[in-house]
CSV table of C-alpha atoms and ligand atoms in Angstrom, one decimal:
chain,number,residue,atom,x,y,z
W,7,MET,CA,-8.8,-14.4,-8.1
W,8,GLY,CA,-10.6,-11.8,-10.3
W,9,GLY,CA,-8.2,-9.3,-8.9
W,10,ARG,CA,-5.4,-10.5,-11.0
W,11,MET,CA,-7.5,-10.7,-14.3
W,12,GLY,CA,-5.4,-9.0,-17.0
W,13,CYS,CA,-2.0,-9.5,-15.2
W,14,ASP,CA,0.7,-11.7,-17.0
W,15,VAL,CA,0.1,-14.7,-14.7
W,16,SER,CA,3.6,-15.9,-15.4
W,17,GLN,CA,5.0,-12.8,-13.6
W,18,VAL,CA,2.9,-13.7,-10.3
W,19,GLN,CA,4.9,-15.6,-7.8
W,20,ARG,CA,3.3,-18.1,-5.8
W,21,ILE,CA,4.2,-18.2,-2.1
W,22,THR,CA,3.7,-20.8,0.5
W,23,VAL,CA,3.5,-19.3,4.1
W,24,LEU,CA,4.3,-21.9,6.7
W,25,GLY,CA,2.7,-20.5,9.9
W,26,ALA,CA,0.4,-18.0,8.0
W,27,THR,CA,-1.8,-17.7,11.2
W,28,GLY,CA,1.1,-16.2,13.3
W,29,SER,CA,2.4,-13.0,13.5
W,30,ILE,CA,5.1,-13.1,10.8
W,31,GLY,CA,2.4,-15.1,8.7
W,32,LEU,CA,-0.1,-12.2,9.1
W,33,SER,CA,2.4,-9.6,8.3
W,34,THR,CA,3.3,-11.8,5.2
W,35,LEU,CA,0.0,-11.8,3.9
W,36,ASP,CA,-0.6,-8.1,4.5
W,37,VAL,CA,2.5,-7.3,2.3
W,38,ILE,CA,1.3,-10.0,-0.3
W,39,ALA,CA,-2.0,-8.6,-0.5
W,40,ARG,CA,-0.5,-5.1,-1.4
W,41,HIS,CA,0.8,-6.4,-4.7
W,42,PRO,CA,-1.6,-8.7,-6.1
W,43,GLU,CA,0.2,-8.3,-9.5
W,44,ARG,CA,3.5,-9.8,-8.0
W,45,TYR,CA,2.3,-12.3,-5.5
W,46,GLN,CA,-0.2,-14.8,-4.9
W,47,ALA,CA,-0.7,-17.1,-1.7
W,48,PHE,CA,-0.1,-20.8,-3.0
W,49,ALA,CA,-0.3,-22.4,0.7
W,50,LEU,CA,-1.2,-21.3,4.0
W,51,THR,CA,-0.4,-23.3,7.2
W,52,GLY,CA,-1.9,-23.2,10.6
W,53,TYR,CA,-1.9,-25.2,13.9
W,54,THR,CA,-4.4,-24.1,16.5
W,55,ARG,CA,-5.9,-21.1,15.0
W,56,ILE,CA,-8.1,-23.1,12.5
W,57,GLU,CA,-10.9,-20.3,12.3
W,58,GLU,CA,-8.3,-17.6,11.5
W,59,LEU,CA,-6.8,-20.1,8.8
W,60,LEU,CA,-10.4,-20.3,7.5
W,61,THR,CA,-10.6,-16.5,7.2
W,62,LEU,CA,-7.1,-16.2,5.6
W,63,CYS,CA,-8.3,-18.8,3.1
W,64,VAL,CA,-11.3,-17.1,2.1
W,65,ARG,CA,-9.6,-13.8,1.7
W,66,HIS,CA,-6.3,-15.0,-0.1
W,67,ARG,CA,-7.8,-17.9,-1.9
W,68,PRO,CA,-4.7,-20.4,-1.7
W,69,ALA,CA,-4.6,-23.8,-3.7
W,70,TYR,CA,-3.6,-25.5,-0.3
W,71,ALA,CA,-4.1,-25.0,3.7
W,72,VAL,CA,-2.3,-27.4,5.8
W,73,VAL,CA,-3.5,-28.3,9.4
W,74,PRO,CA,-1.9,-30.8,12.0
W,75,SER,CA,-4.8,-33.3,12.3
W,76,ALA,CA,-7.9,-35.0,10.6
W,77,GLU,CA,-10.2,-33.2,13.1
W,78,ALA,CA,-8.8,-29.9,12.3
W,79,ALA,CA,-8.9,-30.8,8.6
W,80,GLY,CA,-12.4,-31.7,8.9
W,81,ARG,CA,-13.5,-28.4,10.6
W,82,LEU,CA,-11.6,-26.4,8.2
W,83,ARG,CA,-13.1,-28.2,5.0
W,84,ALA,CA,-16.4,-27.6,6.3
W,85,GLY,CA,-16.0,-24.0,6.7
W,86,LEU,CA,-14.3,-23.7,3.3
W,87,THR,CA,-17.2,-25.6,1.5
W,88,ALA,CA,-19.6,-23.2,3.3
W,89,ALA,CA,-17.9,-20.1,2.1
W,90,GLY,CA,-17.5,-21.6,-1.6
W,91,CYS,CA,-13.7,-21.7,-1.3
W,92,ALA,CA,-11.9,-24.2,-3.2
W,93,THR,CA,-8.7,-24.6,-1.2
W,94,GLU,CA,-7.6,-28.2,-0.6
W,95,VAL,CA,-6.9,-29.3,2.9
W,96,LEU,CA,-3.8,-31.3,3.7
W,97,GLU,CA,-2.6,-32.7,7.1
W,98,GLY,CA,0.3,-32.8,9.1
W,99,GLU,CA,4.1,-32.8,8.8
W,100,ALA,CA,3.9,-34.6,5.4
W,101,GLY,CA,1.5,-31.6,4.3
W,102,LEU,CA,3.6,-29.0,5.3
W,103,CYS,CA,6.7,-30.7,3.5
W,104,GLN,CA,4.6,-31.0,0.5
W,105,VAL,CA,3.5,-27.2,0.3
W,106,ALA,CA,7.1,-26.3,0.9
W,107,CYS,CA,8.6,-28.1,-1.8
W,108,ALA,CA,5.8,-28.2,-4.6
W,109,SER,CA,7.0,-27.5,-8.0
W,110,GLU,CA,4.5,-24.6,-8.4
W,111,VAL,CA,6.0,-22.8,-5.6
W,112,ASP,CA,8.3,-19.9,-6.0
W,113,ALA,CA,9.2,-18.8,-2.4
W,114,VAL,CA,8.5,-20.1,1.0
W,115,MET,CA,8.0,-17.9,4.2
W,116,ALA,CA,9.5,-20.2,6.9
W,117,ALA,CA,7.3,-18.7,9.9
W,118,ILE,CA,6.5,-21.7,12.2
W,119,VAL,CA,7.9,-21.1,15.5
W,120,GLY,CA,10.4,-23.7,16.9
W,121,ALA,CA,11.9,-27.0,16.4
W,122,ALA,CA,8.4,-28.1,14.6
W,123,GLY,CA,9.5,-25.8,11.5
W,124,LEU,CA,12.6,-27.6,10.8
W,125,ARG,CA,11.4,-30.3,8.4
W,126,PRO,CA,9.5,-28.2,6.1
W,127,THR,CA,11.7,-25.4,5.9
W,128,LEU,CA,14.7,-27.9,5.2
W,129,ALA,CA,12.3,-29.3,2.5
W,130,ALA,CA,11.8,-26.0,1.0
W,131,VAL,CA,15.7,-25.6,1.1
W,132,GLN,CA,16.4,-28.9,-0.5
W,133,ALA,CA,14.0,-28.2,-3.3
W,134,GLY,CA,16.0,-25.2,-4.2
W,135,LYS,CA,13.5,-22.8,-3.1
W,136,LYS,CA,13.9,-19.1,-2.6
W,137,VAL,CA,13.7,-19.5,1.4
W,138,LEU,CA,12.3,-16.4,3.6
W,139,LEU,CA,13.7,-17.5,7.1
W,140,ALA,CA,11.9,-16.3,10.0
W,141,ASN,CA,12.1,-19.6,12.0
W,142,LYS,CA,15.6,-19.1,13.5
W,143,GLU,CA,15.2,-22.4,15.5
W,144,ALA,CA,15.4,-24.3,12.6
W,145,LEU,CA,18.8,-22.8,11.6
W,146,VAL,CA,20.1,-22.9,15.3
W,147,MET,CA,19.3,-26.7,15.5
W,148,SER,CA,20.9,-27.7,12.1
W,149,GLY,CA,23.0,-25.1,11.2
W,150,ALA,CA,25.8,-27.1,9.4
W,151,LEU,CA,23.6,-29.3,7.7
W,152,PHE,CA,21.2,-26.6,6.6
W,153,MET,CA,23.7,-24.4,5.2
W,154,ASP,CA,25.2,-27.4,3.3
W,155,ALA,CA,21.7,-28.0,1.9
W,156,VAL,CA,21.6,-24.5,0.7
W,157,ARG,CA,24.9,-24.8,-1.1
W,158,GLN,CA,23.8,-28.0,-2.7
W,159,SER,CA,20.4,-27.1,-4.0
W,160,GLY,CA,21.1,-23.7,-4.7
W,161,ALA,CA,18.3,-22.5,-2.8
W,162,VAL,CA,18.2,-18.6,-2.1
W,163,LEU,CA,18.2,-17.9,1.6
W,164,LEU,CA,16.9,-14.4,2.6
W,165,PRO,CA,16.7,-13.5,6.3
W,166,ILE,CA,13.6,-12.1,7.9
W,167,ASP,CA,14.7,-11.7,11.3
W,168,SER,CA,14.9,-8.0,11.1
W,169,GLU,CA,18.6,-7.9,12.6
W,170,HIS,CA,19.8,-10.3,9.9
W,171,ASN,CA,17.9,-8.8,7.4
W,172,ALA,CA,19.7,-5.5,8.4
W,173,ILE,CA,23.0,-7.1,8.3
W,174,PHE,CA,22.3,-8.7,4.9
W,175,GLN,CA,21.3,-5.1,3.5
W,176,CYS,CA,24.8,-3.6,4.9
W,177,MET,CA,26.8,-6.2,3.4
W,178,PRO,CA,28.4,-6.2,-0.1
W,179,SER,CA,26.6,-8.6,-2.6
W,180,ASP,CA,29.9,-10.8,-2.9
W,181,TYR,CA,29.9,-11.4,1.2
W,182,ALA,CA,29.9,-15.1,0.5
W,183,ARG,CA,33.6,-14.6,-0.5
W,184,GLY,CA,34.3,-14.4,3.2
W,185,LEU,CA,34.0,-11.5,5.8
W,186,SER,CA,37.6,-10.8,5.9
W,187,ALA,CA,37.7,-10.8,2.0
W,188,VAL,CA,35.1,-8.1,1.8
W,189,GLY,CA,36.7,-6.1,4.8
W,190,VAL,CA,34.3,-6.7,7.5
W,191,ARG,CA,35.5,-6.5,11.0
W,192,ARG,CA,32.5,-6.9,13.1
W,193,ILE,CA,28.7,-7.5,12.9
W,194,LEU,CA,27.0,-5.3,15.5
W,195,LEU,CA,23.9,-7.1,16.7
W,196,THR,CA,21.4,-4.7,18.1
W,197,ALA,CA,18.9,-5.8,20.7
W,198,SER,CA,16.0,-3.9,22.2
W,199,GLY,CA,16.8,-5.2,25.9
W,200,GLY,CA,13.3,-6.5,26.1
W,201,PRO,CA,10.7,-5.6,28.7
W,202,PHE,CA,13.0,-6.2,31.7
W,203,ARG,CA,15.9,-4.2,30.5
W,204,GLN,CA,15.6,-1.9,33.7
W,205,THR,CA,14.2,-4.7,36.0
W,206,SER,CA,16.4,-5.6,39.1
W,207,THR,CA,17.5,-9.1,39.5
W,208,GLU,CA,15.4,-9.5,42.6
W,209,ALA,CA,12.2,-8.3,40.8
W,210,LEU,CA,12.9,-10.7,37.7
W,211,LEU,CA,12.1,-13.5,40.2
W,212,ASP,CA,8.3,-12.4,40.2
W,213,VAL,CA,7.6,-11.1,36.7
W,214,THR,CA,4.8,-12.8,35.1
W,215,PRO,CA,4.1,-14.1,31.5
W,216,GLU,CA,2.0,-11.2,30.6
W,217,GLN,CA,4.7,-8.9,31.6
W,218,ALA,CA,7.3,-10.9,29.6
W,219,CYS,CA,5.1,-11.0,26.6
W,220,ALA,CA,4.5,-7.2,26.6
W,221,HIS,CA,7.3,-6.0,24.6
W,222,PRO,CA,8.2,-2.4,24.3
W,223,ASN,CA,8.6,-1.9,20.7
W,224,TRP,CA,7.5,-5.2,18.5
W,225,SER,CA,4.2,-7.2,18.8
W,226,MET,CA,5.3,-10.8,18.4
W,227,GLY,CA,4.2,-14.3,19.0
W,228,ARG,CA,4.5,-15.4,22.8
W,229,LYS,CA,7.5,-17.7,22.6
W,230,ILE,CA,9.7,-15.2,20.7
W,231,SER,CA,8.3,-12.4,23.4
W,232,VAL,CA,9.6,-14.7,26.1
W,233,ASP,CA,12.9,-15.1,24.3
W,234,SER,CA,13.2,-11.5,23.9
W,235,ALA,CA,12.6,-10.7,27.6
W,236,SER,CA,15.2,-13.3,28.7
W,237,MET,CA,17.7,-12.3,25.7
W,238,MET,CA,17.8,-16.0,24.6
W,239,ASN,CA,16.3,-14.4,21.5
W,240,LYS,CA,19.7,-12.5,21.0
W,241,GLY,CA,21.6,-15.5,21.7
W,242,LEU,CA,19.7,-17.6,19.0
W,243,GLU,CA,20.3,-14.5,16.7
W,244,LEU,CA,23.8,-14.6,17.4
W,245,ILE,CA,24.3,-18.1,16.4
W,246,GLU,CA,21.7,-17.3,13.4
W,247,ALA,CA,24.2,-14.7,12.4
W,248,CYS,CA,27.3,-17.2,12.5
W,249,TRP,CA,25.5,-19.4,9.8
W,250,LEU,CA,24.1,-17.0,7.8
W,251,PHE,CA,27.3,-14.8,7.3
W,252,ASP,CA,30.0,-17.7,8.0
W,253,ALA,CA,31.2,-15.5,11.0
W,254,PRO,CA,32.9,-16.7,14.0
W,255,PRO,CA,31.1,-16.1,17.4
W,256,SER,CA,33.8,-13.6,18.4
W,257,LEU,CA,32.9,-11.4,15.4
W,258,VAL,CA,29.4,-10.8,16.4
W,259,GLU,CA,28.9,-8.2,19.2
W,260,VAL,CA,25.7,-7.6,20.8
W,261,VAL,CA,24.7,-3.8,21.4
W,262,VAL,CA,21.4,-2.9,23.4
W,263,HIS,CA,19.6,-0.1,21.6
W,264,PRO,CA,16.3,0.4,23.2
W,265,GLN,CA,14.5,2.2,20.5
W,266,SER,CA,14.7,-0.8,18.0
W,267,VAL,CA,15.3,1.8,15.1
W,268,ILE,CA,18.7,0.4,14.1
W,269,HIS,CA,18.4,-3.1,13.3
W,270,SER,CA,21.9,-3.8,13.1
W,271,LEU,CA,25.2,-2.8,11.7
W,272,VAL,CA,28.3,-4.0,10.0
W,273,ASP,CA,31.8,-2.6,10.9
W,274,TYR,CA,34.3,-2.4,8.0
W,275,VAL,CA,38.0,-2.4,8.5
W,276,ASP,CA,38.2,1.2,7.0
W,277,GLY,CA,36.3,2.5,10.0
W,278,SER,CA,32.9,2.6,8.0
W,279,VAL,CA,30.0,1.5,10.0
W,280,LEU,CA,26.8,0.8,7.9
W,281,ALA,CA,23.2,0.6,9.4
W,282,GLN,CA,19.8,0.0,8.5
W,283,LEU,CA,17.3,1.9,10.2
W,284,GLY,CA,13.4,1.7,10.0
W,285,ASN,CA,10.2,1.6,12.2
W,286,PRO,CA,10.0,-1.4,14.1
W,287,ASP,CA,7.7,-3.2,11.8
W,288,MET,CA,8.2,-6.8,10.4
W,289,ARG,CA,6.8,-5.8,7.0
W,290,THR,CA,9.9,-4.1,6.2
W,291,PRO,CA,12.2,-7.0,6.3
W,292,ILE,CA,9.5,-9.2,4.6
W,293,ALA,CA,8.9,-6.8,1.7
W,294,ASN,CA,12.7,-6.9,1.5
W,295,ALA,CA,13.1,-10.3,1.2
W,296,LEU,CA,10.0,-11.1,-0.8
W,297,ALA,CA,11.1,-8.4,-3.7
W,298,TRP,CA,14.8,-8.6,-3.2
W,299,PRO,CA,16.6,-7.3,-5.0
W,300,GLU,CA,14.0,-4.9,-5.8
W,301,ARG,CA,12.1,-2.8,-3.5
W,302,ILE,CA,8.4,-2.7,-3.0
W,303,ASP,CA,6.0,-0.7,-0.8
W,304,SER,CA,5.5,-2.6,2.7
W,305,GLY,CA,2.6,-0.4,4.3
W,306,VAL,CA,5.2,0.7,6.9
W,307,ALA,CA,5.1,4.5,7.7
W,308,PRO,CA,8.5,6.5,6.8
W,309,LEU,CA,10.7,6.8,9.6
W,310,ASP,CA,10.3,10.2,11.4
W,311,LEU,CA,13.9,11.0,13.0
W,312,PHE,CA,12.5,14.0,14.5
W,313,SER,CA,10.1,12.2,16.6
W,314,ILE,CA,12.5,9.6,17.7
W,315,ALA,CA,15.2,12.5,18.4
W,316,ARG,CA,17.8,10.4,20.1
W,317,LEU,CA,19.2,6.9,19.9
W,318,ASP,CA,20.9,5.1,23.0
W,319,PHE,CA,23.3,2.4,23.2
W,320,GLU,CA,24.5,0.2,26.0
W,321,ALA,CA,26.5,-3.1,26.7
W,322,PRO,CA,24.2,-6.1,27.5
W,323,ASP,CA,24.2,-7.6,30.9
W,324,GLU,CA,25.0,-11.0,31.0
W,325,GLN,CA,24.6,-11.5,34.8
W,326,ARG,CA,21.0,-10.6,34.6
W,327,PHE,CA,20.4,-12.0,31.3
W,328,PRO,CA,22.6,-15.5,31.4
W,329,CYS,CA,20.9,-16.9,28.7
W,330,LEU,CA,23.1,-14.8,26.2
W,331,ARG,CA,26.1,-15.8,27.8
W,332,LEU,CA,24.8,-19.5,27.7
W,333,ALA,CA,23.9,-19.1,23.8
W,334,ARG,CA,27.7,-17.4,23.0
W,335,GLN,CA,29.1,-20.4,24.8
W,336,ALA,CA,26.9,-22.9,22.7
W,337,ALA,CA,27.8,-21.0,19.7
W,338,GLN,CA,31.7,-21.5,20.6
W,339,VAL,CA,31.5,-25.2,21.4
W,340,GLY,CA,29.3,-26.0,18.2
W,341,ASN,CA,28.3,-29.4,17.1
W,342,SER,CA,25.0,-30.3,19.0
W,343,ALA,CA,25.3,-27.5,21.5
W,344,PRO,CA,23.0,-25.1,20.1
W,345,ALA,CA,20.6,-27.7,19.3
W,346,VAL,CA,20.6,-28.5,23.0
W,347,LEU,CA,20.2,-24.9,24.0
W,348,ASN,CA,17.4,-24.3,21.6
W,349,ALA,CA,15.5,-27.5,22.8
W,350,ALA,CA,15.9,-26.7,26.6
W,351,ASN,CA,14.8,-23.3,25.8
W,352,GLU,CA,11.6,-24.1,24.2
W,353,VAL,CA,10.7,-26.3,27.2
W,354,ALA,CA,11.5,-23.6,29.5
W,355,VAL,CA,9.5,-21.2,27.8
W,356,GLN,CA,6.8,-23.2,27.6
W,357,THR,CA,6.6,-24.1,31.3
W,358,PHE,CA,7.3,-20.6,32.1
W,359,LEU,CA,4.2,-19.6,30.1
W,360,GLN,CA,2.3,-22.3,31.8
W,361,GLY,CA,3.2,-20.5,35.2
W,362,ARG,CA,5.2,-23.6,36.4
W,363,ILE,CA,8.6,-22.1,36.6
W,364,ARG,CA,9.9,-18.5,37.6
W,365,PHE,CA,11.4,-16.3,34.9
W,366,PRO,CA,15.1,-16.4,36.2
W,367,GLU,CA,14.7,-20.4,36.1
W,368,ILE,CA,14.6,-20.3,32.3
W,369,ALA,CA,18.3,-20.1,32.2
W,370,SER,CA,18.9,-22.3,35.3
W,371,MET,CA,17.1,-25.3,33.5
W,372,ILE,CA,18.9,-24.6,30.1
W,373,GLU,CA,22.2,-24.3,31.8
W,374,GLN,CA,21.6,-27.7,33.5
W,375,VAL,CA,20.6,-29.4,30.7
W,376,LEU,CA,23.9,-28.1,28.7
W,377,ASP,CA,26.2,-29.3,31.4
W,378,GLN,CA,24.4,-32.8,31.4
W,379,GLU,CA,24.1,-33.2,27.6
W,380,SER,CA,27.5,-34.5,25.9
W,381,VAL,CA,28.3,-32.6,22.8
W,382,VAL,CA,28.0,-34.8,19.6
W,383,PRO,CA,28.6,-33.9,15.9
W,384,LEU,CA,25.3,-33.5,14.1
W,385,THR,CA,25.6,-35.5,10.7
W,386,SER,CA,22.0,-36.2,9.8
W,387,LEU,CA,18.6,-34.8,10.7
W,388,GLU,CA,18.0,-37.8,12.7
W,389,ALA,CA,20.9,-36.9,14.9
W,390,VAL,CA,19.5,-33.4,15.2
W,391,PHE,CA,16.0,-34.6,16.5
W,392,ALA,CA,17.9,-37.0,18.8
W,393,ALA,CA,19.9,-34.4,20.5
W,394,ASP,CA,16.5,-32.2,20.6
W,395,GLN,CA,14.8,-34.9,22.0
W,396,ARG,CA,17.4,-36.0,24.6
W,397,ALA,CA,17.6,-32.1,25.8
W,398,ARG,CA,13.9,-32.2,26.2
W,399,GLU,CA,13.9,-35.3,28.3
W,400,LEU,CA,16.6,-33.5,30.5
W,401,ALA,CA,14.9,-30.4,30.9
W,402,TRP,CA,11.5,-32.4,31.9
W,403,ALA,CA,13.6,-34.3,34.4
W,404,TRP,CA,14.8,-31.0,35.7
W,405,LEU,CA,11.3,-30.0,36.2
W,406,HIS,CA,10.3,-32.9,38.0
W,407,ARG,CA,13.6,-32.7,40.0
W,408,ASN,CA,12.6,-29.4,41.1
W,409,GLY,CA,9.0,-30.5,42.0
W,410,ARG,CA,7.0,-28.7,39.0
A,510,NDP,P1,3.4,-17.0,16.6
A,510,NDP,O1,3.4,-17.8,17.6
A,510,NDP,O2,2.7,-15.8,16.5
A,510,NDP,O3,3.1,-18.0,15.2
A,510,NDP,C1,3.7,-19.1,14.9
A,510,NDP,C2,3.0,-20.1,13.7
A,510,NDP,O4,3.4,-21.3,13.8
A,510,NDP,C3,1.4,-19.9,14.0
A,510,NDP,O5,0.8,-19.9,12.6
A,510,NDP,C4,1.2,-21.5,14.4
A,510,NDP,O6,0.0,-21.9,14.2
A,510,NDP,C5,2.3,-22.2,13.8
A,510,NDP,N1,2.7,-23.3,14.6
A,510,NDP,C6,2.9,-23.4,16.0
A,510,NDP,N2,3.4,-24.7,16.3
A,510,NDP,C7,3.4,-25.2,15.4
A,510,NDP,C8,3.6,-26.8,15.0
A,510,NDP,N3,3.9,-27.7,16.2
A,510,NDP,N4,3.4,-27.4,13.9
A,510,NDP,C9,3.1,-26.3,13.0
A,510,NDP,N5,2.8,-24.9,13.1
A,510,NDP,C10,2.9,-24.4,14.0
A,510,NDP,O7,5.0,-16.6,16.1
A,510,NDP,P2,5.8,-15.7,15.3
A,510,NDP,O8,5.1,-15.2,14.0
A,510,NDP,O9,5.9,-14.4,16.2
A,510,NDP,O10,7.2,-16.3,14.9
A,510,NDP,C11,7.3,-17.3,14.0
A,510,NDP,C12,8.8,-17.4,13.7
A,510,NDP,O11,9.5,-16.2,13.5
A,510,NDP,C13,9.6,-17.8,15.2
A,510,NDP,O12,10.6,-18.8,14.8
A,510,NDP,C14,10.3,-16.5,15.7
A,510,NDP,O13,11.3,-16.5,16.3
A,510,NDP,C15,10.6,-15.9,14.1
A,510,NDP,N6,10.4,-14.3,14.4
A,510,NDP,C16,9.4,-13.8,14.6
A,510,NDP,C17,9.4,-12.6,14.7
A,510,NDP,C18,8.3,-11.6,15.2
A,510,NDP,O14,8.3,-10.2,14.7
A,510,NDP,N7,7.2,-12.2,15.3
A,510,NDP,C19,10.7,-11.6,14.5
A,510,NDP,C20,11.8,-12.5,14.0
A,510,NDP,C21,11.7,-13.8,13.9
A,510,NDP,P3,-1.5,-21.5,14.9
A,510,NDP,O15,-1.1,-20.1,15.4
A,510,NDP,O16,-2.4,-21.9,14.3
A,510,NDP,O17,-1.4,-22.5,16.5
A,511,MG,MG1,15.0,-10.3,15.5
């Protein structure tokens, strides 16, 4: 805390980082540590990487840390005591929700992966916080409820996903009036195409989890890496864009851009197309959202256009990457379809990473679950989790039917 002595403490924003031990969490803490006069970690949360969480607590001295169980809490407390660190340890989902909506908190980075992040992220929204949203699955599952909660609480929702942060930067400040009112014709969502962009349908049958997680441009957690390889990530992002910018799915076009330098574009009716460019490093959108509407140093190197030399674009191949088609269909169907898509995908990715299903079976499993599960309106959080649960059960049933 000594580094902040002499600063006006009222200026320092207290940040809760949900998912601090993950890829986005670590990038967030890197940006925070560059600006001790502006930001202070208030709470850090981890799930399996308790040793790493201890190291982060010793370095960033948060008031709270959250872990999933009493056993993990015991281990973390012992380490904190030995290190002379006064961080208080909370447990479970209740602990996550508590640090997401505590009155001392100015902003919450929602960077837990998957459906597990929904309750704490929504708690931050309902408390009217500034919410930096990386956890796209939360919004995909509960879009209508989530955006209603944003409107009701007055929370400030800022996208961290690089594409959505790019779109946000290319939109006029009054885009909430409606996209047609502000002259937007299309949103162009860029996709790297992932590690299998040029892999044949036959070769996709034998790709391994390690190959799927070796993304050409971005270093990310394993779940989103598999999503990028299957292009489900772009499908989830399409749904995310529809909610964030109140756009019908038909207005969002996916453009494969292998260099990942243009992070997305907005096409206006006068023919202007605005793009946001930058090196593929998540610290840029994180710094953008943390400081918005100001700008701060993120630690990202300046873009060197001469070394990039060229930018390529191609149409996505929905034959080889059916997840994109499935996500677009779910976006069009609406109601519970995106939650079902997301839950089936989480089971599919988990079982692919365990070596139990082949890569193309990710899409097969999701498609069958979507076919079997009837579409219902989601008017409460309970209904969202019920749809999520039914879809997971159908996905596990698919697995057992297919002898895995
Ligand atoms: P990681 O897997 O690297 O990190 C996930 C974080 O969530 C870790 O802190 C992990 O804890 C925690 N976590 C996992 N499961 C649970 C659970 N059941 N309950 C509570 N906490 C849990 O993922 P990323 O950082 O890559 O991604 C995080 C989110 O951000 C995802 O929704 C992803 O789609 C999104 N995103 C990520 C991008 C990236 O570049 N990485 C880009 C755009 C979006 P632990 O590690 O201790 O187990
Ligand atoms: Mg993205």
